[in-house]
Tab-separated table of C-alpha atoms in Angstrom:
chain	number	residue	atom	x	y	z
A	15	MET	CA	21.745	8.142	13.534
A	16	PRO	CA	20.792	6.787	17.253
A	17	SER	CA	23.992	5.692	18.711
A	18	ASP	CA	24.030	2.426	19.998
A	19	ALA	CA	23.868	4.140	23.417
A	20	THR	CA	20.655	5.917	23.006
A	21	LEU	CA	18.446	3.034	21.156
A	22	ALA	CA	19.803	0.469	24.354
A	23	ALA	CA	18.405	3.209	27.295
A	24	PHE	CA	15.576	3.929	24.821
A	25	TYR	CA	14.459	0.114	25.360
A	26	ALA	CA	14.975	-0.529	28.562
A	27	GLY	CA	12.635	1.560	30.281
A	28	TYR	CA	10.598	1.189	27.624
A	29	TYR	CA	7.470	-1.261	28.693
A	30	GLY	CA	8.527	-0.056	32.097
A	31	ASP	CA	11.358	-1.820	34.726
A	32	ASP	CA	11.207	-4.385	37.244
A	33	ASP	CA	8.865	-2.167	39.982
A	34	THR	CA	6.903	-1.209	36.855
A	35	PHE	CA	6.192	-3.698	34.354
A	36	VAL	CA	2.276	-4.738	35.130
A	37	PRO	CA	2.113	-7.908	33.111
A	38	VAL	CA	-0.621	-9.199	30.817
A	39	THR	CA	-2.160	-11.374	34.450
A	40	HIS	CA	-2.740	-7.581	35.460
A	41	LYS	CA	-4.480	-5.821	33.620
A	42	GLN	CA	-8.192	-5.629	32.835
A	43	MET	CA	-9.454	-8.425	31.392
A	44	SER	CA	-10.810	-6.296	27.584
A	45	LYS	CA	-6.738	-5.937	27.162
A	46	ARG	CA	-5.975	-9.267	28.409
A	47	PHE	CA	-9.178	-10.717	25.890
A	48	SER	CA	-7.385	-9.059	23.524
A	49	LYS	CA	-4.032	-9.166	23.622
A	50	THR	CA	-5.078	-13.609	23.422
A	51	VAL	CA	-6.669	-13.286	20.545
A	52	GLU	CA	-4.167	-11.548	18.521
A	53	ASN	CA	-1.906	-13.777	18.885
A	54	TRP	CA	-3.395	-16.847	19.146
A	55	TRP	CA	-3.881	-16.157	15.740
A	56	TYR	CA	-0.090	-15.185	15.442
A	57	ALA	CA	0.631	-18.534	16.869
A	58	ARG	CA	-1.488	-21.199	15.033
A	59	ASN	CA	-0.106	-19.140	11.636
A	60	LEU	CA	3.082	-18.794	12.706
A	61	VAL	CA	2.704	-22.878	13.129
A	62	ARG	CA	1.758	-22.690	9.404
A	63	CYS	CA	4.730	-20.891	8.792
A	64	ALA	CA	7.586	-22.882	9.515
A	65	ALA	CA	7.004	-25.873	8.330
A	66	GLY	CA	8.026	-28.082	11.012
A	67	ARG	CA	10.332	-25.889	11.622
A	68	SER	CA	10.859	-26.075	15.109
A	69	ARG	CA	13.886	-24.050	16.389
A	70	LEU	CA	11.814	-20.667	17.416
A	71	LEU	CA	13.942	-17.255	18.235
A	72	GLU	CA	11.541	-14.937	18.298
A	73	ILE	CA	13.450	-11.262	18.155
A	74	GLY	CA	12.240	-8.380	19.783
A	75	CYS	CA	9.539	-10.614	22.995
A	76	GLY	CA	8.580	-7.329	24.300
A	77	GLU	CA	5.940	-8.384	27.003
A	78	GLY	CA	5.975	-11.935	26.131
A	79	TYR	CA	1.863	-12.424	23.826
A	80	LEU	CA	3.626	-14.433	21.184
A	81	LEU	CA	6.289	-16.078	23.742
A	82	VAL	CA	2.754	-17.367	25.930
A	83	ALA	CA	0.974	-17.924	22.715
A	84	LEU	CA	3.216	-20.070	21.138
A	85	GLN	CA	4.408	-22.385	24.117
A	86	ARG	CA	0.470	-23.653	24.473
A	87	THR	CA	1.586	-24.875	20.945
A	88	ARG	CA	3.910	-27.101	21.250
A	89	ARG	CA	5.439	-27.139	18.047
A	90	PHE	CA	8.717	-24.993	19.261
A	91	ASP	CA	11.722	-24.725	21.238
A	92	ILE	CA	11.375	-21.351	22.109
A	93	GLU	CA	13.737	-18.756	23.035
A	94	GLY	CA	13.637	-14.974	23.161
A	95	ILE	CA	15.589	-11.832	22.721
A	96	ASP	CA	14.839	-7.980	23.980
A	97	TYR	CA	16.171	-4.117	24.757
A	98	ALA	CA	13.371	-3.835	27.756
A	99	ASN	CA	13.748	-5.141	31.535
A	100	GLY	CA	10.956	-5.131	32.873
A	101	THR	CA	9.767	-8.006	30.093
A	102	ILE	CA	12.505	-10.237	30.903
A	103	ARG	CA	12.446	-10.794	34.898
A	104	TYR	CA	8.566	-11.283	34.355
A	105	LEU	CA	9.312	-13.292	30.758
A	106	ARG	CA	11.674	-15.762	33.408
A	107	SER	CA	9.817	-15.893	36.467
A	108	ILE	CA	7.195	-17.992	34.211
A	109	GLY	CA	9.723	-20.737	32.591
A	110	MET	CA	10.190	-18.759	29.425
A	111	THR	CA	13.858	-18.691	27.747
A	112	VAL	CA	14.502	-15.263	27.267
A	113	SER	CA	18.011	-13.204	27.132
A	114	GLN	CA	17.874	-9.071	27.578
A	115	GLY	CA	20.295	-7.215	24.452
A	116	SER	CA	20.361	-6.500	21.017
A	117	LEU	CA	20.695	-10.146	18.572
A	118	ILE	CA	23.796	-9.629	18.386
A	119	ASP	CA	24.599	-10.122	21.886
A	120	GLN	CA	23.858	-13.077	22.600
A	121	HIS	CA	26.900	-14.600	20.379
A	122	TYR	CA	24.285	-17.616	19.836
A	123	PRO	CA	26.809	-20.159	17.793
A	124	ASP	CA	25.959	-21.123	13.705
A	125	GLY	CA	22.691	-22.887	12.681
A	126	ARG	CA	21.106	-22.510	16.124
A	127	PHE	CA	17.538	-21.746	14.963
A	128	ASP	CA	15.054	-23.125	12.352
A	129	PHE	CA	12.695	-20.132	12.700
A	130	ALA	CA	13.679	-16.625	13.386
A	131	VAL	CA	10.142	-14.202	14.002
A	132	GLY	CA	10.347	-10.347	14.275
A	133	PHE	CA	7.002	-8.013	15.328
A	134	HIS	CA	7.720	-4.155	14.334
A	135	VAL	CA	11.742	-5.174	15.030
A	136	LEU	CA	13.694	-4.501	11.444
A	137	GLU	CA	12.050	-0.931	11.302
A	138	HIS	CA	14.360	-0.430	15.431
A	139	VAL	CA	17.039	-1.960	13.714
A	140	GLN	CA	20.741	0.729	13.586
A	141	HIS	CA	22.306	-1.049	11.324
A	142	LEU	CA	20.556	-3.274	9.729
A	143	GLY	CA	22.521	-5.397	6.763
A	144	GLU	CA	24.796	-5.796	10.287
A	145	PHE	CA	21.862	-7.133	12.203
A	146	MET	CA	20.163	-9.781	8.927
A	147	SER	CA	23.321	-10.635	8.508
A	148	GLU	CA	23.834	-12.027	11.923
A	149	VAL	CA	19.549	-12.836	10.849
A	150	LYS	CA	20.660	-16.087	8.003
A	151	ARG	CA	24.300	-16.571	10.156
A	152	ILE	CA	22.179	-18.587	13.260
A	153	LEU	CA	19.117	-20.291	11.237
A	154	SER	CA	19.900	-23.480	9.347
A	155	PRO	CA	20.101	-24.481	5.503
A	156	ALA	CA	16.575	-23.498	4.829
A	157	GLY	CA	15.789	-21.481	7.524
A	158	ARG	CA	13.078	-19.253	7.732
A	159	VAL	CA	12.508	-14.994	8.873
A	160	TYR	CA	8.766	-14.533	9.486
A	161	PHE	CA	8.634	-10.394	10.013
A	162	VAL	CA	6.513	-7.609	10.089
A	163	VAL	CA	6.960	-4.424	9.938
A	164	PRO	CA	4.568	-1.303	9.394
A	165	CYS	CA	4.035	-0.570	4.567
A	166	ILE	CA	5.219	2.721	4.362
A	167	THR	CA	3.026	2.744	0.604
A	168	HIS	CA	-0.535	1.599	2.763
A	169	PHE	CA	-3.921	4.239	2.216
A	170	SER	CA	-2.824	5.438	6.018
A	171	ALA	CA	0.789	6.236	5.343
A	172	ILE	CA	-0.945	8.303	2.064
A	173	LEU	CA	-3.332	9.230	3.609
A	174	LYS	CA	-1.680	10.873	6.545
A	175	GLY	CA	1.128	11.410	4.927
A	176	SER	CA	4.022	13.298	8.083
A	177	ASP	CA	1.332	12.927	11.093
A	178	TRP	CA	1.178	9.421	9.717
A	179	LYS	CA	1.876	7.931	13.939
A	180	HIS	CA	5.279	4.596	11.938
A	181	LEU	CA	7.098	8.464	11.266
A	182	GLY	CA	10.111	9.251	14.111
A	183	PRO	CA	13.856	8.303	15.329
A	184	PRO	CA	15.022	6.835	17.601
A	185	GLY	CA	12.170	4.930	17.761
A	186	HIS	CA	11.542	4.043	13.619
A	187	LEU	CA	14.903	4.362	11.686
A	188	TRP	CA	13.979	2.445	8.597
A	189	TYR	CA	10.023	1.793	5.806
A	190	PHE	CA	9.354	-0.434	3.738
A	191	SER	CA	7.487	-0.939	0.964
A	192	VAL	CA	5.925	-4.225	-0.509
A	193	ARG	CA	8.741	-3.878	-3.398
A	194	ALA	CA	11.636	-2.649	-1.368
A	195	MET	CA	10.968	-5.705	1.022
A	196	LYS	CA	10.987	-7.945	-1.294
A	197	ARG	CA	14.253	-6.738	-3.045
A	198	PHE	CA	15.464	-6.576	0.680
A	199	MET	CA	15.598	-9.816	1.525
A	200	ALA	CA	17.176	-11.560	-1.796
A	201	ASP	CA	20.772	-8.534	-1.129
A	202	HIS	CA	20.650	-10.501	2.112
A	203	GLY	CA	20.875	-14.531	0.815
A	204	PHE	CA	16.469	-14.486	1.245
A	205	ARG	CA	14.479	-16.086	-1.509
A	206	VAL	CA	10.983	-14.487	-0.418
A	207	LEU	CA	7.738	-17.076	-0.374
A	208	SER	CA	5.253	-14.262	0.348
A	209	ALA	CA	5.400	-9.882	1.209
A	210	HIS	CA	1.912	-8.570	1.106
A	211	CYS	CA	0.436	-5.473	3.068
A	212	LEU	CA	-3.481	-6.458	2.681
A	213	SER	CA	-4.763	-5.595	5.834
A	214	ASN	CA	-7.199	-3.190	7.153
A	215	ARG	CA	-3.928	-2.087	9.687
A	216	PRO	CA	-0.787	-0.388	7.928
A	217	HIS	CA	1.659	-3.747	8.530
A	218	LEU	CA	3.507	-5.561	5.658
A	219	THR	CA	4.468	-9.225	6.145
A	220	VAL	CA	7.155	-11.024	5.129
A	221	LEU	CA	8.607	-14.702	5.041
A	222	ALA	CA	11.227	-15.497	3.516
A	223	GLU	CA	14.068	-18.801	3.370
A	224	LYS	CA	17.628	-18.690	3.533
A	225	ARG	CA	19.257	-19.755	-0.187
């Protein structure tokens, strides 16, 4: 298992530093268009999944595509966190509330958020039990989580075996099937509302509510 220092160093420059990070507004038109459409769809889906919950934390907000899309819905009071250096300064410059570091580093008060979202986050977390305890603590009663992770039972994972692109530390430390995800959520105090791996992309999606 990689150390805390190894993981922090690995992700700090993941998207480039302050001098080399390129925001989406400066990327090729095709990239901007695809990211805008993709995250518009994700944001609309998250509005539905939130079911009126408005205090949203995106864990692992990365380059901020989803944060921007969520802000445009005008349905959420949004915060984001990420390890990466380059993205944090840019997102703050466009008015986003973002913090650098791990979830535990933030010391949020109990019940601060209604909805926690993480796209391709769980598979990266070193101490997964501790992480989920913290997620539960910062959620209000009946708060929800929405996570997307690589699906180890997806046909692409089965076909490619050890050559599957989602394998291997320090990036990916954990792997889930739908069955394993349902048990994992239940074991950490969440009632699973939906969990599936139905896309042509090897992604497992879970929506769960704090018990």
